[in-house]
Amino acid sequence: MNGVVFYCVLSQHGGHIGLGAHGLSDRGLWAAVLFRAVLDATMRPRKVSGVILRNEARTWLRVDESDFERVCYWAGFDSLRVRKDINDLASRGWKRPLLKGFGIDNS
């Protein structure tokens, strides 16, 4: 997982979020929930509403038990390993890894 949940989500779904002929797979949908939470947790908000969203995402990723574990399970990930990756990301100041080619703004 390279210590970063981004890679966990992307690599387990072949570089994309489980897109299939008929939309997202079930696992892909829940992986996208995790991915969105990490994006929200690592954003650099300019408005108070963004700060609130960022803080809620960080709390959910680091503190929530049952919902977080359930989403990881449904996405096909080990919640303990994902939580370790999240804690590693937090210890680095919530800085996003480079994700060139995935259309993600790292600023």
Tab-separated table of N, CA and C in Angstrom:
chain	number	residue	atom	x	y	z
A	1	MET	N	0.819	-1.193	0.000
A	1	MET	CA	0.000	0.000	0.000
A	1	MET	C	0.855	1.245	0.000
A	2	ASN	N	2.122	1.109	0.167
A	2	ASN	CA	3.033	2.237	0.095
A	2	ASN	C	2.731	3.283	1.153
A	3	GLY	N	2.039	2.889	2.241
A	3	GLY	CA	1.772	3.803	3.325
A	3	GLY	C	0.743	4.880	3.020
A	4	VAL	N	0.040	4.785	1.914
A	4	VAL	CA	-0.906	5.830	1.547
A	4	VAL	C	-2.180	5.204	1.008
A	5	VAL	N	-3.301	5.559	1.596
A	5	VAL	CA	-4.574	4.968	1.223
A	5	VAL	C	-4.955	5.289	-0.225
A	6	PHE	N	-4.470	6.396	-0.799
A	6	PHE	CA	-4.731	6.693	-2.205
A	6	PHE	C	-4.318	5.515	-3.073
A	7	TYR	N	-3.092	5.042	-2.855
A	7	TYR	CA	-2.571	3.956	-3.666
A	7	TYR	C	-3.329	2.670	-3.393
A	8	CYS	N	-3.724	2.487	-2.166
A	8	CYS	CA	-4.517	1.323	-1.790
A	8	CYS	C	-5.799	1.307	-2.608
A	9	VAL	N	-6.500	2.406	-2.642
A	9	VAL	CA	-7.759	2.488	-3.373
A	9	VAL	C	-7.525	2.338	-4.869
A	10	LEU	N	-6.542	3.047	-5.393
A	10	LEU	CA	-6.307	3.016	-6.829
A	10	LEU	C	-5.732	1.693	-7.303
A	11	SER	N	-4.744	1.173	-6.586
A	11	SER	CA	-4.082	-0.034	-7.056
A	11	SER	C	-4.995	-1.251	-6.984
A	12	GLN	N	-5.850	-1.309	-5.994
A	12	GLN	CA	-6.731	-2.461	-5.875
A	12	GLN	C	-7.842	-2.447	-6.915
A	13	HIS	N	-7.966	-1.348	-7.603
A	13	HIS	CA	-8.995	-1.258	-8.632
A	13	HIS	C	-8.375	-0.936	-9.984
A	14	GLY	N	-7.154	-1.369	-10.186
A	14	GLY	CA	-6.504	-1.244	-11.480
A	14	GLY	C	-6.265	0.187	-11.931
A	15	GLY	N	-6.014	1.092	-10.997
A	15	GLY	CA	-5.743	2.476	-11.369
A	15	GLY	C	-6.995	3.312	-11.544
A	16	HIS	N	-8.137	2.736	-11.271
A	16	HIS	CA	-9.380	3.506	-11.328
A	16	HIS	C	-10.261	3.072	-10.173
A	17	ILE	N	-11.366	3.720	-10.004
A	17	ILE	CA	-12.250	3.430	-8.878
A	17	ILE	C	-13.335	2.439	-9.304
A	18	GLY	N	-12.966	1.276	-9.711
A	18	GLY	CA	-13.901	0.198	-9.983
A	18	GLY	C	-14.965	0.497	-11.025
A	19	LEU	N	-14.646	1.269	-12.036
A	19	LEU	CA	-15.633	1.572	-13.053
A	19	LEU	C	-15.839	0.372	-13.964
A	20	GLY	N	-17.074	0.041	-14.180
A	20	GLY	CA	-17.406	-1.053	-15.073
A	20	GLY	C	-18.364	-0.571	-16.149
A	21	ALA	N	-18.850	-1.498	-16.943
A	21	ALA	CA	-19.736	-1.153	-18.059
A	21	ALA	C	-21.029	-0.507	-17.578
A	22	HIS	N	-21.447	-0.840	-16.378
A	22	HIS	CA	-22.712	-0.319	-15.860
A	22	HIS	C	-22.494	0.598	-14.671
A	23	GLY	N	-21.364	1.265	-14.604
A	23	GLY	CA	-21.093	2.179	-13.495
A	23	GLY	C	-20.171	1.546	-12.473
A	24	LEU	N	-20.240	2.044	-11.269
A	24	LEU	CA	-19.362	1.555	-10.207
A	24	LEU	C	-19.795	0.182	-9.717
A	25	SER	N	-18.805	-0.681	-9.481
A	25	SER	CA	-19.092	-1.940	-8.808
A	25	SER	C	-19.372	-1.612	-7.344
A	26	ASP	N	-19.928	-2.569	-6.614
A	26	ASP	CA	-20.170	-2.340	-5.185
A	26	ASP	C	-18.875	-2.005	-4.455
A	27	ARG	N	-17.843	-2.808	-4.693
A	27	ARG	CA	-16.547	-2.538	-4.052
A	27	ARG	C	-15.987	-1.201	-4.499
A	28	GLY	N	-16.135	-0.904	-5.771
A	28	GLY	CA	-15.639	0.362	-6.298
A	28	GLY	C	-16.351	1.552	-5.682
A	29	LEU	N	-17.641	1.402	-5.453
A	29	LEU	CA	-18.414	2.475	-4.832
A	29	LEU	C	-17.882	2.775	-3.433
A	30	TRP	N	-17.655	1.722	-2.641
A	30	TRP	CA	-17.171	1.940	-1.266
A	30	TRP	C	-15.715	2.387	-1.249
A	31	ALA	N	-14.926	1.946	-2.225
A	31	ALA	CA	-13.558	2.459	-2.340
A	31	ALA	C	-13.597	3.946	-2.662
A	32	ALA	N	-14.563	4.354	-3.481
A	32	ALA	CA	-14.716	5.773	-3.821
A	32	ALA	C	-15.101	6.592	-2.592
A	33	VAL	N	-15.879	6.004	-1.683
A	33	VAL	CA	-16.221	6.691	-0.430
A	33	VAL	C	-14.949	6.958	0.370
A	34	LEU	N	-14.084	5.951	0.491
A	34	LEU	CA	-12.808	6.143	1.192
A	34	LEU	C	-11.942	7.177	0.494
A	35	PHE	N	-11.862	7.083	-0.810
A	35	PHE	CA	-11.059	8.003	-1.605
A	35	PHE	C	-11.539	9.436	-1.410
A	36	ARG	N	-12.856	9.632	-1.462
A	36	ARG	CA	-13.430	10.976	-1.275
A	36	ARG	C	-13.112	11.504	0.124
A	37	ALA	N	-13.186	10.637	1.130
A	37	ALA	CA	-12.883	11.064	2.499
A	37	ALA	C	-11.427	11.512	2.612
A	38	VAL	N	-10.514	10.798	1.959
A	38	VAL	CA	-9.103	11.186	1.987
A	38	VAL	C	-8.910	12.504	1.247
A	39	LEU	N	-9.563	12.670	0.113
A	39	LEU	CA	-9.473	13.948	-0.600
A	39	LEU	C	-9.981	15.097	0.273
A	40	ASP	N	-11.107	14.878	0.935
A	40	ASP	CA	-11.657	15.917	1.817
A	40	ASP	C	-10.719	16.204	2.986
A	41	ALA	N	-10.125	15.154	3.550
A	41	ALA	CA	-9.232	15.314	4.707
A	41	ALA	C	-7.937	16.033	4.350
A	42	THR	N	-7.547	15.979	3.087
A	42	THR	CA	-6.272	16.574	2.680
A	42	THR	C	-6.440	17.884	1.926
A	43	MET	N	-7.675	18.354	1.813
A	43	MET	CA	-7.881	19.598	1.066
A	43	MET	C	-7.370	20.802	1.850
A	44	ARG	N	-7.110	21.862	1.121
A	44	ARG	CA	-6.670	23.137	1.683
A	44	ARG	C	-7.822	24.134	1.489
A	45	PRO	N	-8.772	24.140	2.426
A	45	PRO	CA	-9.986	24.945	2.233
A	45	PRO	C	-9.728	26.447	2.322
A	46	ARG	N	-10.569	27.178	1.605
A	46	ARG	CA	-10.501	28.640	1.617
A	46	ARG	C	-11.686	29.247	2.360
A	47	LYS	N	-12.687	28.428	2.646
A	47	LYS	CA	-13.883	28.903	3.332
A	47	LYS	C	-14.097	28.095	4.600
A	48	VAL	N	-14.856	28.669	5.525
A	48	VAL	CA	-15.159	27.994	6.785
A	48	VAL	C	-15.863	26.669	6.539
A	49	SER	N	-16.759	26.627	5.562
A	49	SER	CA	-17.478	25.379	5.266
A	49	SER	C	-16.507	24.278	4.846
A	50	GLY	N	-15.448	24.647	4.125
A	50	GLY	CA	-14.430	23.676	3.731
A	50	GLY	C	-13.629	23.180	4.914
A	51	VAL	N	-13.354	24.058	5.864
A	51	VAL	CA	-12.627	23.667	7.079
A	51	VAL	C	-13.460	22.661	7.867
A	52	ILE	N	-14.761	22.920	7.955
A	52	ILE	CA	-15.654	22.007	8.670
A	52	ILE	C	-15.671	20.638	7.990
A	53	LEU	N	-15.819	20.626	6.666
A	53	LEU	CA	-15.827	19.374	5.906
A	53	LEU	C	-14.511	18.625	6.092
A	54	ARG	N	-13.394	19.339	5.982
A	54	ARG	CA	-12.074	18.711	6.157
A	54	ARG	C	-11.960	18.084	7.539
A	55	ASN	N	-12.356	18.810	8.572
A	55	ASN	CA	-12.245	18.297	9.939
A	55	ASN	C	-13.159	17.101	10.182
A	56	GLU	N	-14.352	17.132	9.588
A	56	GLU	CA	-15.259	15.981	9.711
A	56	GLU	C	-14.660	14.750	9.038
A	57	ALA	N	-14.055	14.935	7.876
A	57	ALA	CA	-13.426	13.808	7.172
A	57	ALA	C	-12.276	13.251	7.995
A	58	ARG	N	-11.456	14.123	8.551
A	58	ARG	CA	-10.329	13.660	9.370
A	58	ARG	C	-10.806	12.890	10.591
A	59	THR	N	-11.852	13.381	11.217
A	59	THR	CA	-12.398	12.683	12.389
A	59	THR	C	-12.940	11.322	11.986
A	60	TRP	N	-13.683	11.260	10.884
A	60	TRP	CA	-14.244	9.981	10.444
A	60	TRP	C	-13.136	8.984	10.126
A	61	LEU	N	-12.092	9.449	9.457
A	61	LEU	CA	-10.997	8.559	9.072
A	61	LEU	C	-10.187	8.078	10.270
A	62	ARG	N	-10.066	8.885	11.305
A	62	ARG	CA	-9.177	8.539	12.420
A	62	ARG	C	-9.888	8.036	13.656
A	63	VAL	N	-11.169	8.380	13.839
A	63	VAL	CA	-11.843	8.087	15.103
A	63	VAL	C	-13.014	7.118	14.949
A	64	ASP	N	-13.811	7.294	13.904
A	64	ASP	CA	-15.014	6.483	13.735
A	64	ASP	C	-14.657	4.996	13.730
A	65	GLU	N	-15.480	4.214	14.352
A	65	GLU	CA	-15.216	2.774	14.412
A	65	GLU	C	-16.108	1.989	13.459
A	66	SER	N	-17.395	1.917	13.770
A	66	SER	CA	-18.259	0.986	13.041
A	66	SER	C	-18.460	1.375	11.581
A	67	ASP	N	-18.774	2.635	11.289
A	67	ASP	CA	-19.004	3.019	9.891
A	67	ASP	C	-17.725	2.891	9.067
A	68	PHE	N	-16.618	3.337	9.613
A	68	PHE	CA	-15.337	3.257	8.907
A	68	PHE	C	-14.988	1.792	8.613
A	69	GLU	N	-15.100	0.944	9.617
A	69	GLU	CA	-14.791	-0.468	9.431
A	69	GLU	C	-15.719	-1.107	8.410
A	70	ARG	N	-16.979	-0.741	8.451
A	70	ARG	CA	-17.958	-1.279	7.506
A	70	ARG	C	-17.614	-0.860	6.076
A	71	VAL	N	-17.284	0.413	5.870
A	71	VAL	CA	-16.939	0.901	4.538
A	71	VAL	C	-15.678	0.202	4.034
A	72	CYS	N	-14.674	0.043	4.894
A	72	CYS	CA	-13.453	-0.669	4.488
A	72	CYS	C	-13.781	-2.105	4.088
A	73	TYR	N	-14.594	-2.767	4.875
A	73	TYR	CA	-14.981	-4.142	4.581
A	73	TYR	C	-15.682	-4.217	3.224
A	74	TRP	N	-16.638	-3.336	3.001
A	74	TRP	CA	-17.392	-3.346	1.746
A	74	TRP	C	-16.505	-3.010	0.557
A	75	ALA	N	-15.448	-2.226	0.812
A	75	ALA	CA	-14.507	-1.881	-0.267
A	75	ALA	C	-13.473	-2.983	-0.482
A	76	GLY	N	-13.438	-3.961	0.422
A	76	GLY	CA	-12.485	-5.064	0.304
A	76	GLY	C	-11.127	-4.763	0.910
A	77	PHE	N	-11.068	-3.815	1.863
A	77	PHE	CA	-9.805	-3.428	2.500
A	77	PHE	C	-9.791	-3.832	3.956
A	78	ASP	N	-8.599	-4.052	4.477
A	78	ASP	CA	-8.393	-4.302	5.899
A	78	ASP	C	-8.439	-2.953	6.617
A	79	SER	N	-9.442	-2.748	7.471
A	79	SER	CA	-9.619	-1.445	8.122
A	79	SER	C	-8.434	-1.065	8.996
A	80	LEU	N	-7.780	-2.036	9.614
A	80	LEU	CA	-6.618	-1.717	10.451
A	80	LEU	C	-5.461	-1.194	9.609
A	81	ARG	N	-5.276	-1.797	8.451
A	81	ARG	CA	-4.195	-1.341	7.567
A	81	ARG	C	-4.503	0.034	6.972
A	82	VAL	N	-5.756	0.236	6.577
A	82	VAL	CA	-6.148	1.546	6.059
A	82	VAL	C	-5.996	2.599	7.148
A	83	ARG	N	-6.423	2.283	8.366
A	83	ARG	CA	-6.296	3.232	9.480
A	83	ARG	C	-4.832	3.559	9.741
A	84	LYS	N	-3.938	2.572	9.625
A	84	LYS	CA	-2.501	2.834	9.785
A	84	LYS	C	-2.030	3.811	8.711
A	85	ASP	N	-2.458	3.581	7.471
A	85	ASP	CA	-2.091	4.481	6.380
A	85	ASP	C	-2.616	5.894	6.628
A	86	ILE	N	-3.823	5.992	7.147
A	86	ILE	CA	-4.410	7.297	7.456
A	86	ILE	C	-3.593	7.986	8.545
A	87	ASN	N	-3.221	7.242	9.567
A	87	ASN	CA	-2.406	7.828	10.637
A	87	ASN	C	-1.035	8.261	10.120
A	88	ASP	N	-0.461	7.497	9.199
A	88	ASP	CA	0.808	7.901	8.574
A	88	ASP	C	0.624	9.199	7.781
A	89	LEU	N	-0.480	9.274	7.049
A	89	LEU	CA	-0.778	10.478	6.279
A	89	LEU	C	-0.947	11.676	7.213
A	90	ALA	N	-1.644	11.486	8.307
A	90	ALA	CA	-1.844	12.565	9.285
A	90	ALA	C	-0.523	13.007	9.903
A	91	SER	N	0.353	12.042	10.182
A	91	SER	CA	1.650	12.389	10.791
A	91	SER	C	2.530	13.190	9.838
A	92	ARG	N	2.230	13.121	8.542
A	92	ARG	CA	2.958	13.915	7.548
A	92	ARG	C	2.233	15.223	7.236
A	93	GLY	N	1.314	15.602	8.101
A	93	GLY	CA	0.622	16.869	7.934
A	93	GLY	C	-0.493	16.835	6.912
A	94	TRP	N	-1.041	15.659	6.642
A	94	TRP	CA	-2.140	15.484	5.698
A	94	TRP	C	-1.772	15.971	4.299
A	95	LYS	N	-0.512	15.844	3.921
A	95	LYS	CA	-0.088	16.243	2.576
A	95	LYS	C	-0.414	15.129	1.588
A	96	ARG	N	-1.060	15.501	0.507
A	96	ARG	CA	-1.429	14.521	-0.516
A	96	ARG	C	-0.191	14.027	-1.242
A	97	PRO	N	-0.159	12.744	-1.538
A	97	PRO	CA	0.918	12.232	-2.395
A	97	PRO	C	0.674	12.694	-3.826
A	98	LEU	N	1.699	12.662	-4.631
A	98	LEU	CA	1.535	13.017	-6.037
A	98	LEU	C	0.707	11.949	-6.739
A	99	LEU	N	-0.263	12.380	-7.467
A	99	LEU	CA	-1.138	11.453	-8.185
A	99	LEU	C	-1.225	11.875	-9.636
A	100	LYS	N	-0.100	11.991	-10.268
A	100	LYS	CA	-0.083	12.408	-11.669
A	100	LYS	C	-0.851	11.405	-12.525
A	101	GLY	N	-1.614	11.941	-13.434
A	101	GLY	CA	-2.362	11.089	-14.354
A	101	GLY	C	-3.733	10.695	-13.857
A	102	PHE	N	-4.090	11.065	-12.634
A	102	PHE	CA	-5.410	10.711	-12.111
A	102	PHE	C	-6.348	11.913	-12.054
A	103	GLY	N	-5.899	13.065	-12.569
A	103	GLY	CA	-6.751	14.243	-12.597
A	103	GLY	C	-7.032	14.826	-11.228
A	104	ILE	N	-6.075	14.691	-10.316
A	104	ILE	CA	-6.270	15.190	-8.962
A	104	ILE	C	-5.364	16.367	-8.728
A	105	ASP	N	-5.947	17.455	-8.260
A	105	ASP	CA	-5.191	18.666	-7.976
A	105	ASP	C	-4.495	18.486	-6.633
A	106	ASN	N	-3.178	18.505	-6.624
A	106	ASN	CA	-2.413	18.309	-5.392
A	106	ASN	C	-2.169	19.596	-4.625
A	107	SER	N	-2.729	20.710	-5.074
A	107	SER	CA	-2.465	21.967	-4.386
A	107	SER	C	-3.316	22.116	-3.146
